[in-house]
mmCIF file of C-alpha atoms in Angstrom:
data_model
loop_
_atom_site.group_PDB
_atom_site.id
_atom_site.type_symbol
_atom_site.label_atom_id
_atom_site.label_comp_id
_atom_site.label_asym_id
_atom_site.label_seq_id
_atom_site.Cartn_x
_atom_site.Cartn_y
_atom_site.Cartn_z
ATOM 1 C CA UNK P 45 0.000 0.000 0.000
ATOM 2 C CA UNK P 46 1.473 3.134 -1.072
ATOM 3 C CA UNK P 47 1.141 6.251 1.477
ATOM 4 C CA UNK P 48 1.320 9.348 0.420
ATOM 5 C CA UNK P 49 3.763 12.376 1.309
ATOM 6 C CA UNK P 50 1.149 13.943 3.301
ATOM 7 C CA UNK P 51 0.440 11.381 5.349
ATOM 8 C CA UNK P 52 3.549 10.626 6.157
ATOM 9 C CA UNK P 53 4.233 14.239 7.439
ATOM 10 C CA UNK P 54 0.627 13.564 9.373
ATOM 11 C CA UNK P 55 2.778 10.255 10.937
ATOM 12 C CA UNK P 56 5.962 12.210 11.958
ATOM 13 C CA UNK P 57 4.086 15.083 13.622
ATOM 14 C CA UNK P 58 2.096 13.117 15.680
ATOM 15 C CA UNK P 59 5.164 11.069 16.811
ATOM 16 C CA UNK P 60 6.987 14.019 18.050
ATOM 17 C CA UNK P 61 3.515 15.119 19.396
ATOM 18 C CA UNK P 62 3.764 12.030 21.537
ATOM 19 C CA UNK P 63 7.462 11.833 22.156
ATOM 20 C CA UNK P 64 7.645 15.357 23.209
ATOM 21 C CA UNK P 65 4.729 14.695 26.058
ATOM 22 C CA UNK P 66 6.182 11.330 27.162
ATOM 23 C CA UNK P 67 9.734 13.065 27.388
ATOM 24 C CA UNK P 68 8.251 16.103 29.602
ATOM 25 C CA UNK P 69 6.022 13.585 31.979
ATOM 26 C CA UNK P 70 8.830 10.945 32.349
ATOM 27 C CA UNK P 71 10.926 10.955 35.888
ATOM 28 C CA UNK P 72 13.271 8.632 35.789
ATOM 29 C CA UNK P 73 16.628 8.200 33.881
ATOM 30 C CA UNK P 74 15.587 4.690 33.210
ATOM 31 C CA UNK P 75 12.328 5.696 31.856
ATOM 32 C CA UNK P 76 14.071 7.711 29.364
ATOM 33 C CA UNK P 77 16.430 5.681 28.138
ATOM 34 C CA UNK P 78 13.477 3.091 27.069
ATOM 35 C CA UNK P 79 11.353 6.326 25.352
ATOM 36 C CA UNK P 80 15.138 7.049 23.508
ATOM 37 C CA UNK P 81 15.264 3.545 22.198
ATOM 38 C CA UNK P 82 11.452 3.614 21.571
ATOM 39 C CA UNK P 83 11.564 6.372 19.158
ATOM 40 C CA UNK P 84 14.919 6.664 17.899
ATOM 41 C CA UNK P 85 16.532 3.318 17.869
ATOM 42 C CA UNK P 86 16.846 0.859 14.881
ATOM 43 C CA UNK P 87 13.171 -0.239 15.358
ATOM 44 C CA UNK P 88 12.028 2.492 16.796
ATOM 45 C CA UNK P 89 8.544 4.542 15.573
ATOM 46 C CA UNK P 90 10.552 6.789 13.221
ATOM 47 C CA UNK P 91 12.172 4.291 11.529
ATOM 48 C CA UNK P 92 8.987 2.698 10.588
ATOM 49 C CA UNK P 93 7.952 5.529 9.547
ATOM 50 C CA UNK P 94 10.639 6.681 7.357
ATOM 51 C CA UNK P 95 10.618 3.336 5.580
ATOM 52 C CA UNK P 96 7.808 4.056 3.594
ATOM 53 C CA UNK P 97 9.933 6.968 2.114
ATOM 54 C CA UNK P 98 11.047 4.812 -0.534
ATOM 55 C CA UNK P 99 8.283 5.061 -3.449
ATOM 56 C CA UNK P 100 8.475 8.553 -2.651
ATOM 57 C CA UNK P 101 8.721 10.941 -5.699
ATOM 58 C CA UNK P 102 12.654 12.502 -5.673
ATOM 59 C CA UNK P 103 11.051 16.083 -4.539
ATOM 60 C CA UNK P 104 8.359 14.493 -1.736
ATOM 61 C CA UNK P 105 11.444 12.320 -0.136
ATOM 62 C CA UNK P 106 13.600 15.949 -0.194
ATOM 63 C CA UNK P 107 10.437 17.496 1.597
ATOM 64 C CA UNK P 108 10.038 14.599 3.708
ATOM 65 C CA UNK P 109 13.516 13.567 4.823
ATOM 66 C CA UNK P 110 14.236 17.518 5.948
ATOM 67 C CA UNK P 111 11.448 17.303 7.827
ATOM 68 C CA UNK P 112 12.257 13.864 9.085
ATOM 69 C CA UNK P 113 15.534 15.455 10.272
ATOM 70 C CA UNK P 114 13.441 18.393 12.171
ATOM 71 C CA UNK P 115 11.522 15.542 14.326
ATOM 72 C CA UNK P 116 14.455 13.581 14.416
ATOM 73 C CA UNK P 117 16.461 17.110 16.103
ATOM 74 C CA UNK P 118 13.237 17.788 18.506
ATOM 75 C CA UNK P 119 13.292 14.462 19.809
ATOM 76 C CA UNK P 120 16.844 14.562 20.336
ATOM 77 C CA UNK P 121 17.433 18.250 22.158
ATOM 78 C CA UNK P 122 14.421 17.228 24.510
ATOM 79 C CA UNK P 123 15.918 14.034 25.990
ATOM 80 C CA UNK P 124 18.853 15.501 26.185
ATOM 81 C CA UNK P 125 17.530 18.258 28.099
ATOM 82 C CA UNK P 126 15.384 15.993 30.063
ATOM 83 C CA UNK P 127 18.535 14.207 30.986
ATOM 84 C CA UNK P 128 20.156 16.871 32.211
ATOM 85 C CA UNK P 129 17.440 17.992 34.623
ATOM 86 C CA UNK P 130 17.282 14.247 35.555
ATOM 87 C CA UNK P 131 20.782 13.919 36.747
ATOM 88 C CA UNK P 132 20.813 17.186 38.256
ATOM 89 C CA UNK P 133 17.646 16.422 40.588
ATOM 90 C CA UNK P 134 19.793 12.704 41.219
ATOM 91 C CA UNK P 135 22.973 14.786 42.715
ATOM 92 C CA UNK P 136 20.552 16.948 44.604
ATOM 93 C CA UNK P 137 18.770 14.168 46.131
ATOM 94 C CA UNK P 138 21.501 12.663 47.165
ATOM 95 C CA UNK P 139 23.520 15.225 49.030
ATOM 96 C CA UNK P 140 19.976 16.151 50.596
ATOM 97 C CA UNK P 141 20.577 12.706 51.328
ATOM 98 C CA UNK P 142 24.147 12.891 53.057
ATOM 99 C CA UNK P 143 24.463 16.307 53.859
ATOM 100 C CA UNK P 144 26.062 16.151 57.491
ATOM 101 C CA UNK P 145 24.097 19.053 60.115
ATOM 102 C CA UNK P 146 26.913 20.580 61.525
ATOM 103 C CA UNK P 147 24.297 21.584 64.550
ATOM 104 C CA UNK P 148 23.544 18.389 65.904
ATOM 105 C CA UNK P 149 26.132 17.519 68.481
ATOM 106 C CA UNK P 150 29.260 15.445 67.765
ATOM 107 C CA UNK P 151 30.187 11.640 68.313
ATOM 108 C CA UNK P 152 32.393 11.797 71.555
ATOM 109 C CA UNK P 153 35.398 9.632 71.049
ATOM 110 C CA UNK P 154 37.448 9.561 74.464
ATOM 111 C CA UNK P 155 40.951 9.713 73.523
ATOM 112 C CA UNK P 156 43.984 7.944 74.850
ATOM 113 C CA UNK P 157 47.123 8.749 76.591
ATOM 114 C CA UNK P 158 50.482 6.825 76.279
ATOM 115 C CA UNK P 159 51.095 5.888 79.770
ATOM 116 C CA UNK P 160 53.955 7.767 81.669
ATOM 117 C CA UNK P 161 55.999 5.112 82.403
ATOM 118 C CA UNK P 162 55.144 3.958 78.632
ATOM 119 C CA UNK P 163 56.485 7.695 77.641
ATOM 120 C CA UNK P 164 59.450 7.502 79.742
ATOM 121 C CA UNK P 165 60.669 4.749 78.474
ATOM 122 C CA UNK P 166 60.021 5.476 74.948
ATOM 123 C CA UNK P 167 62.597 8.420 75.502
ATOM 124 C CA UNK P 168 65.354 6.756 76.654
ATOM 125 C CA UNK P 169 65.216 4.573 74.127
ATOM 126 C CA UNK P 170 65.337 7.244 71.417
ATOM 127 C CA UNK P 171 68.429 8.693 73.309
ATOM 128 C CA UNK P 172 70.908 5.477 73.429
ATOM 129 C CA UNK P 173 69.664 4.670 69.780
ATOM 130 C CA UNK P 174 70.893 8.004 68.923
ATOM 131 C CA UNK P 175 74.023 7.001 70.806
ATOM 132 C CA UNK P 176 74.139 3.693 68.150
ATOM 133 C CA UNK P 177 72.618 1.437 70.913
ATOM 134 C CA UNK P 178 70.613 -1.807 69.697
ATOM 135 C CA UNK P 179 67.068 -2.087 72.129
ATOM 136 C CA UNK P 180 67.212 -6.282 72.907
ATOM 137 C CA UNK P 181 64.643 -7.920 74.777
ATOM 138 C CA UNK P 182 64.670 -11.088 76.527
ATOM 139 C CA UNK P 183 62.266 -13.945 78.833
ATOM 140 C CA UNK P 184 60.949 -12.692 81.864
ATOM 141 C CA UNK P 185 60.768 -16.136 83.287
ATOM 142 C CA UNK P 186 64.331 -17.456 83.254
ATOM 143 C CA UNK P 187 66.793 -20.114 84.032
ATOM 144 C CA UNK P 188 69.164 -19.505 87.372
ATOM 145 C CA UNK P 189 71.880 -20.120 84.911
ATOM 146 C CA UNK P 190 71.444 -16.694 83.163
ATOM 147 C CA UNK P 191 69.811 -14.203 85.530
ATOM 148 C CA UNK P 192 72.567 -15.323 88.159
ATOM 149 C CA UNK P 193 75.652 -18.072 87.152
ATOM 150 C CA UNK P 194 76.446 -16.382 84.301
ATOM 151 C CA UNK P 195 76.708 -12.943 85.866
ATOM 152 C CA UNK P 196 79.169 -14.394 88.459
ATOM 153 C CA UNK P 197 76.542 -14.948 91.014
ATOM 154 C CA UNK P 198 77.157 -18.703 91.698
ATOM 155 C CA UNK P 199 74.423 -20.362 93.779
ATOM 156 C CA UNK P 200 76.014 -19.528 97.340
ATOM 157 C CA UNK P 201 76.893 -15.647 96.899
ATOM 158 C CA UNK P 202 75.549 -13.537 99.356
ATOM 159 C CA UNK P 203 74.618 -11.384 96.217
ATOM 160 C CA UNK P 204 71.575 -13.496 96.036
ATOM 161 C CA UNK P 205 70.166 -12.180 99.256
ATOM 162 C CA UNK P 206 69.850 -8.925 97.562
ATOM 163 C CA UNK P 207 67.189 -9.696 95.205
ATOM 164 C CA UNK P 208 64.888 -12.255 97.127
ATOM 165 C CA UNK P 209 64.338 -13.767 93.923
ATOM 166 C CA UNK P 210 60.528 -15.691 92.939
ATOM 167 C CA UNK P 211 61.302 -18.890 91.824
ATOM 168 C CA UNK P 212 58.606 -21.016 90.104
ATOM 169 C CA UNK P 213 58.161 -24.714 90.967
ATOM 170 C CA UNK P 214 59.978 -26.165 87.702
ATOM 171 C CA UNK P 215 63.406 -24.768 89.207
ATOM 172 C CA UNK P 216 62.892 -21.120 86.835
ATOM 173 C CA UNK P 217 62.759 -18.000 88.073
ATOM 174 C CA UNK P 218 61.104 -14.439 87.314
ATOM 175 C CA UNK P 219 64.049 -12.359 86.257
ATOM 176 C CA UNK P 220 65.440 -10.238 88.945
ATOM 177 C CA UNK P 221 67.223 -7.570 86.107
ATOM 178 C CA UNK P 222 67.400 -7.542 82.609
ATOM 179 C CA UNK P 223 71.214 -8.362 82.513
ATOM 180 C CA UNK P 224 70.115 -11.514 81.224
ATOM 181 C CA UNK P 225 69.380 -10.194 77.979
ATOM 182 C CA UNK P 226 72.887 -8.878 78.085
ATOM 183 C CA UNK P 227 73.927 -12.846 78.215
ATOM 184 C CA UNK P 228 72.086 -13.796 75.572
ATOM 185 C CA UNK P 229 72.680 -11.259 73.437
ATOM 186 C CA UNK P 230 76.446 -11.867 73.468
ATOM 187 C CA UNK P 231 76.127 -15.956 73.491
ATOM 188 C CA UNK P 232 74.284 -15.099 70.270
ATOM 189 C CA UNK P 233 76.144 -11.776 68.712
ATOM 190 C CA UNK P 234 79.815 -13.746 67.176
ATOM 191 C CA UNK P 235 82.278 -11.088 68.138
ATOM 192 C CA UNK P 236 82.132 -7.367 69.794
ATOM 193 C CA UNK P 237 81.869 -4.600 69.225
ATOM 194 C CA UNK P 238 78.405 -4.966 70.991
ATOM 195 C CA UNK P 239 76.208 -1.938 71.793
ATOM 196 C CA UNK P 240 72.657 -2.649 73.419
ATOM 197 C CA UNK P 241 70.009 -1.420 75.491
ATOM 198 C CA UNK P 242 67.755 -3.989 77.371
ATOM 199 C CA UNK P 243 63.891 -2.433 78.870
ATOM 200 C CA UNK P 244 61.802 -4.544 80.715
ATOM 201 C CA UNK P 245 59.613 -6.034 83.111
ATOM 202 C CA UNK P 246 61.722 -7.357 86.161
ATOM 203 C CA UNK P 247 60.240 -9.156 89.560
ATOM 204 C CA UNK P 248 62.058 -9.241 93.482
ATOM 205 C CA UNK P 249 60.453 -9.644 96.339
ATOM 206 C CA UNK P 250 60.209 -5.988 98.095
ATOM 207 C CA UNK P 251 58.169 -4.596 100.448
ATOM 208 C CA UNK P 252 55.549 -2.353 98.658
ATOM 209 C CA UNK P 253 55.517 1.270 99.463
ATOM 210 C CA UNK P 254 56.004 4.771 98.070
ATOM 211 C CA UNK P 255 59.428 4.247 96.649
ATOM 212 C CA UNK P 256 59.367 0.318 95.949
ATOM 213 C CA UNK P 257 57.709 -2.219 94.176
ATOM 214 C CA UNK P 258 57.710 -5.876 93.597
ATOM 215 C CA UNK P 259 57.149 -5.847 90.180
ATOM 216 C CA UNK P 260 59.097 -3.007 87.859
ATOM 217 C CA UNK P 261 61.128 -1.797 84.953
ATOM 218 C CA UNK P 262 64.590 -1.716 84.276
ATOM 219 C CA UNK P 263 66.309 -0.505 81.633
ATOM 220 C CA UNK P 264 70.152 -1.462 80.923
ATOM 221 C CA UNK P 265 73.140 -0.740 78.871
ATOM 222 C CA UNK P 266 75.867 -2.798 78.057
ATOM 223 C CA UNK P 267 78.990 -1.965 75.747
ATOM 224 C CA UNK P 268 81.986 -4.135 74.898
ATOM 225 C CA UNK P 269 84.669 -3.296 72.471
ATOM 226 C CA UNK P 270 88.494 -3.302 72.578
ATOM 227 C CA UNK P 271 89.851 -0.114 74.492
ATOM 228 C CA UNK P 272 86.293 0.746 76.505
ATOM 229 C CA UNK P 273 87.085 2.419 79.556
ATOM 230 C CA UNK P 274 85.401 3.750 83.037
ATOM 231 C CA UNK P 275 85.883 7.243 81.250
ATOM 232 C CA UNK P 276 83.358 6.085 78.534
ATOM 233 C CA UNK P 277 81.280 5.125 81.003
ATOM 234 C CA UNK P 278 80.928 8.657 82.579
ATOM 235 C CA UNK P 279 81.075 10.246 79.563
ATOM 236 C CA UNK P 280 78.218 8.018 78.009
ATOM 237 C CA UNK P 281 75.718 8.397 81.076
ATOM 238 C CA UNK P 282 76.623 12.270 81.574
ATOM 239 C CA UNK P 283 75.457 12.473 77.752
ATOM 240 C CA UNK P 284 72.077 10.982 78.512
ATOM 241 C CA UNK P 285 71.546 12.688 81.508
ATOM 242 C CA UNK P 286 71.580 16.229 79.783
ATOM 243 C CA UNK P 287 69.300 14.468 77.131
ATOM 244 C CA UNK P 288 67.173 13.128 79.684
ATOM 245 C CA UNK P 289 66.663 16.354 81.651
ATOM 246 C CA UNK P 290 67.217 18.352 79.089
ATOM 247 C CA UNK P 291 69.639 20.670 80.633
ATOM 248 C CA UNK P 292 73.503 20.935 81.682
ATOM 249 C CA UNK P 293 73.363 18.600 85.073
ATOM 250 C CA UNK P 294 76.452 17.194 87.607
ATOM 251 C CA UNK P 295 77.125 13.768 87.636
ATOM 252 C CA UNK P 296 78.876 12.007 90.890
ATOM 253 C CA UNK P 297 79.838 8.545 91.060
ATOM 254 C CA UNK P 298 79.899 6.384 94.204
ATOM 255 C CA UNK P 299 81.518 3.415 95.222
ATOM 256 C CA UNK P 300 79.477 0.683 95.442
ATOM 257 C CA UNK P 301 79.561 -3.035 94.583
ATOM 258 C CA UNK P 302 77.305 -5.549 92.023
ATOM 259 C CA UNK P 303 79.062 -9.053 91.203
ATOM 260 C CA UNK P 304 78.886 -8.695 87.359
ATOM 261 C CA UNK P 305 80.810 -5.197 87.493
ATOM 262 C CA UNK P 306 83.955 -4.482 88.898
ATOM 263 C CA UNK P 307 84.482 -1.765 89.898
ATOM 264 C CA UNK P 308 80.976 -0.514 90.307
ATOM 265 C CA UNK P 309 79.520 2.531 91.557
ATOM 266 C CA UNK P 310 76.359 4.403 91.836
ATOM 267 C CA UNK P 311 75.085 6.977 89.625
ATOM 268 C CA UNK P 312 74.208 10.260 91.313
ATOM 269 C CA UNK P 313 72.658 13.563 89.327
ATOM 270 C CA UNK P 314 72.350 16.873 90.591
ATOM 271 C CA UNK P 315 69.110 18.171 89.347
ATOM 272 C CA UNK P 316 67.292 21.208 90.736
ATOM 273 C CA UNK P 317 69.685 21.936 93.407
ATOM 274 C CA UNK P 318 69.112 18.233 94.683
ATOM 275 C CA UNK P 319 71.209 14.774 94.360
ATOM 276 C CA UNK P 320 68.917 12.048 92.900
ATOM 277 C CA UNK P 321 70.510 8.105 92.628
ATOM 278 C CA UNK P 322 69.392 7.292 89.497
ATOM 279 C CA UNK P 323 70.957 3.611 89.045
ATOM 280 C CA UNK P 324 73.799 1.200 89.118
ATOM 281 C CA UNK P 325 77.290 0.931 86.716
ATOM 282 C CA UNK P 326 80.268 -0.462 86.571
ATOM 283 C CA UNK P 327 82.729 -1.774 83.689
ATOM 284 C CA UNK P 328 81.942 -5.814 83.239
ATOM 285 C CA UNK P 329 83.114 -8.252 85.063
ATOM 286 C CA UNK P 330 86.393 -10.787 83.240
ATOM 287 C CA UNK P 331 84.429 -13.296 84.837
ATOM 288 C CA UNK P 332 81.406 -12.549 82.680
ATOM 289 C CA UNK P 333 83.051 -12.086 79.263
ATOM 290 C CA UNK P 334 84.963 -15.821 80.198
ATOM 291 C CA UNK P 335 81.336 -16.799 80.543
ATOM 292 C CA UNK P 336 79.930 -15.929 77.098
ATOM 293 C CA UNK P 337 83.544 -16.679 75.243
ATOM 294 C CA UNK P 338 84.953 -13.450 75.345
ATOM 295 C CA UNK P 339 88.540 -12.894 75.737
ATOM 296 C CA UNK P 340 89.286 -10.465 78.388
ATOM 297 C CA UNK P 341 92.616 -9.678 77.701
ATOM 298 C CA UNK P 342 91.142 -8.178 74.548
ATOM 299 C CA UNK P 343 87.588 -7.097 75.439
ATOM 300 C CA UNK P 344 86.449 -4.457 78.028
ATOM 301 C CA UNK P 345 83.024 -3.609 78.406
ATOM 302 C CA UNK P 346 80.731 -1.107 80.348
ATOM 303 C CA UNK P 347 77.458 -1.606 81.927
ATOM 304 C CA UNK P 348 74.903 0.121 83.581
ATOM 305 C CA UNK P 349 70.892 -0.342 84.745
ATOM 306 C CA UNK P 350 68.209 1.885 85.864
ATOM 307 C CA UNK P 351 64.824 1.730 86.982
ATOM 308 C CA UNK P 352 62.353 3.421 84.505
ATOM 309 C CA UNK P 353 60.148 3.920 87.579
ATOM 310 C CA UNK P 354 62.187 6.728 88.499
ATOM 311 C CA UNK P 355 62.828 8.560 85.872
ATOM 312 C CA UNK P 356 59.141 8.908 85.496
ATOM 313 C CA UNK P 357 58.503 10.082 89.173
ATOM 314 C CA UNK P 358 61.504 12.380 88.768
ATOM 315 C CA UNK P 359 60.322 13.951 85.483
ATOM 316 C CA UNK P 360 56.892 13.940 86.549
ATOM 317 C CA UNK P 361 57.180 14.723 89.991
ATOM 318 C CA UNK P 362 54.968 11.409 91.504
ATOM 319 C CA UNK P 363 54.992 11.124 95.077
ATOM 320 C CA UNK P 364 54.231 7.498 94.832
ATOM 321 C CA UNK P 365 55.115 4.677 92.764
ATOM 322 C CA UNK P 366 52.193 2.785 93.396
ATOM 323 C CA UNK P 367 50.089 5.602 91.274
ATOM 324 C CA UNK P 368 51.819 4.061 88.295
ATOM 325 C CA UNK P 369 50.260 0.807 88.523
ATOM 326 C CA UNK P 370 47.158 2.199 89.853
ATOM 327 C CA UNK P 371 45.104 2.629 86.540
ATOM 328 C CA UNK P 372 43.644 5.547 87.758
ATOM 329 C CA UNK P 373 42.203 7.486 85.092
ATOM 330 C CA UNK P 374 42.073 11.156 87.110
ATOM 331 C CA UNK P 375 46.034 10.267 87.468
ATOM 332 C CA UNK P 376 46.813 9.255 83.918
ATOM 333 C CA UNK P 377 44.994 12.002 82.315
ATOM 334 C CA UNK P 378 47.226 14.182 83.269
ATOM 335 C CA UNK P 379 49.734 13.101 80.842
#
């Protein structure tokens, strides 16, 4: 059946009649894509329509196919138009959606501290590994061997006495000092030069009170090299003092006596017009280099141990030691 020119110009203005109103009602993005494909795709209402072009005359298909192209360009502008406003209303939805209101009150998340004794530790340990010190750590339940033989404490030494050491039923112990970590650090380390700081958790049997507990922290040194000396002892503590305190400080040393140091002394500082003891040193025992296969006619080696319990009340000015371990929050806020 052949149609004629006007009636096909009848067909294309009623599509874009249609198209046009379906475009303007539609809401969704998915709703438009089906009225695109509807009337503009391969099989789509216009292409129908435009088939029966072909028994055209040559001047009706001209007339036709321009205005073809004007339907065609209608369609097209309105969709796209009608996409645009689509999209738009999508963002706005959304960050209706997700916008935050800055006036209702905030999620309180309480904060933590790093404990002071925590802290004070921490920055010691950035001091002597500025120094070139190695941080070691070691068992905290240990054999007599290493927390006493092997630092010339054999089992009858009055040394012993000192420490009132816990022992555990299976003939261990609860380290007394962290000098065992010194021991098996240098059983394991082949040949000197050795340079090493040991923190930890150490266990005697004291009377609790302001200034003692039976369960602390110690923090040691230990050198060993050809050549060390008791001046590279002072000079290495008087060095971490100042770093420690942050200021120019006097340093004393008194004579005192540990079996794995000979000679030994006591560290004193003068800080804010006041002498503080601050720990325990001494250049190491031959007895203890003979024990880990050193050769003391070569090696010397310096030592030293204090208890980061003090620093922290010093720095912080505690009047008790038992605050530390308290887990008081109205006394650990404060740091």
């Amino acid at each position: 059946m052949t149609i004629s020119p006007d009636e096909l110009e009848t067909q294309l203005a009623a599509i874009k009649e249609e198209a046009l109103s379906k475009i303007a009602a539609t809401d969704t993005l998915e709703q438009l894509e089906q009225l695109r494909i509807s009337y503009l795709g391969k099989k789509a209402q216009l292409s129908q329509v435009l088939g029966g072009m072909g028994k055209l005359a040559p001047e009706d298909k001209r007339r036709i196919g321009a205005f073809a192209n004007v339907v065609k360009e209608a369609l097209q502008e309105s969709l796209e138009k009608k996409r645009t406003e689509l999209q738009a209303a999508q963002i706005q939805a959304q960050l209706e959606a997700e916008t935050l209101d800055v006036t209702m009150p905030g999620v309180y998340r309480l904060q933590g501290r790093i404990h002071p004794l925590n802290s004070t530790i921490d920055r010691v340990l950035d001091i002597f590994v500025g120094l070139g010190y190695t941080v070691a750590a070691g068992l905290e339940m240990e054999t007599d061997y290493y927390n006493f033989e092997a630092l010339n404490t054999p089992p009858d030494h009055p040394a012993r006495d000192m420490q009132d050491t816990f022992y555990l039923p299976d003939g261990n112990l609860l380290r007394t000092h962290t000098s065992s970590v010194q021991i098996r650090y240098m059983e394991e380390t082949n040949e000197p030069p050795i340079r090493i700081i040991a923190p930890g958790r150490v266990y005697r049997r004291d009377t609790v009170d302001a200034t003692h507990s039976a369960v602390f922290h110690q923090i040691e040194i230990l050198a060993v090299d050809e050549g060390i000396t008791f001046t590279n002892l002072k000079g290495t503590l008087k060095e971490f003092f100042q770093e420690l305190f942050g200021e120019e400080i006097e340093l004393r040393f008194r004579a005192s006596y540990f079996p794995f140091t000979e000679p030994s002394a006591e560290v004193d500082v003068k800080w804010r017009g006041k002498w503080l003891e601050m720990g325990g040193c001494g250049m190491v025992d031959p007895n203890v280099l003979k024990a880990v296969g050193y050769d003391p006619e070569i090696y010397t080696g310096f030592a030293a141990g204090f208890g980061a319990e003090r620093f922290a009340m010093v720095l912080h000015q505690i009047d008790d030691i038992r605050r530390l371990y308290s887990s008081d929050l109205r006394f650990l806020r404060q740091f």
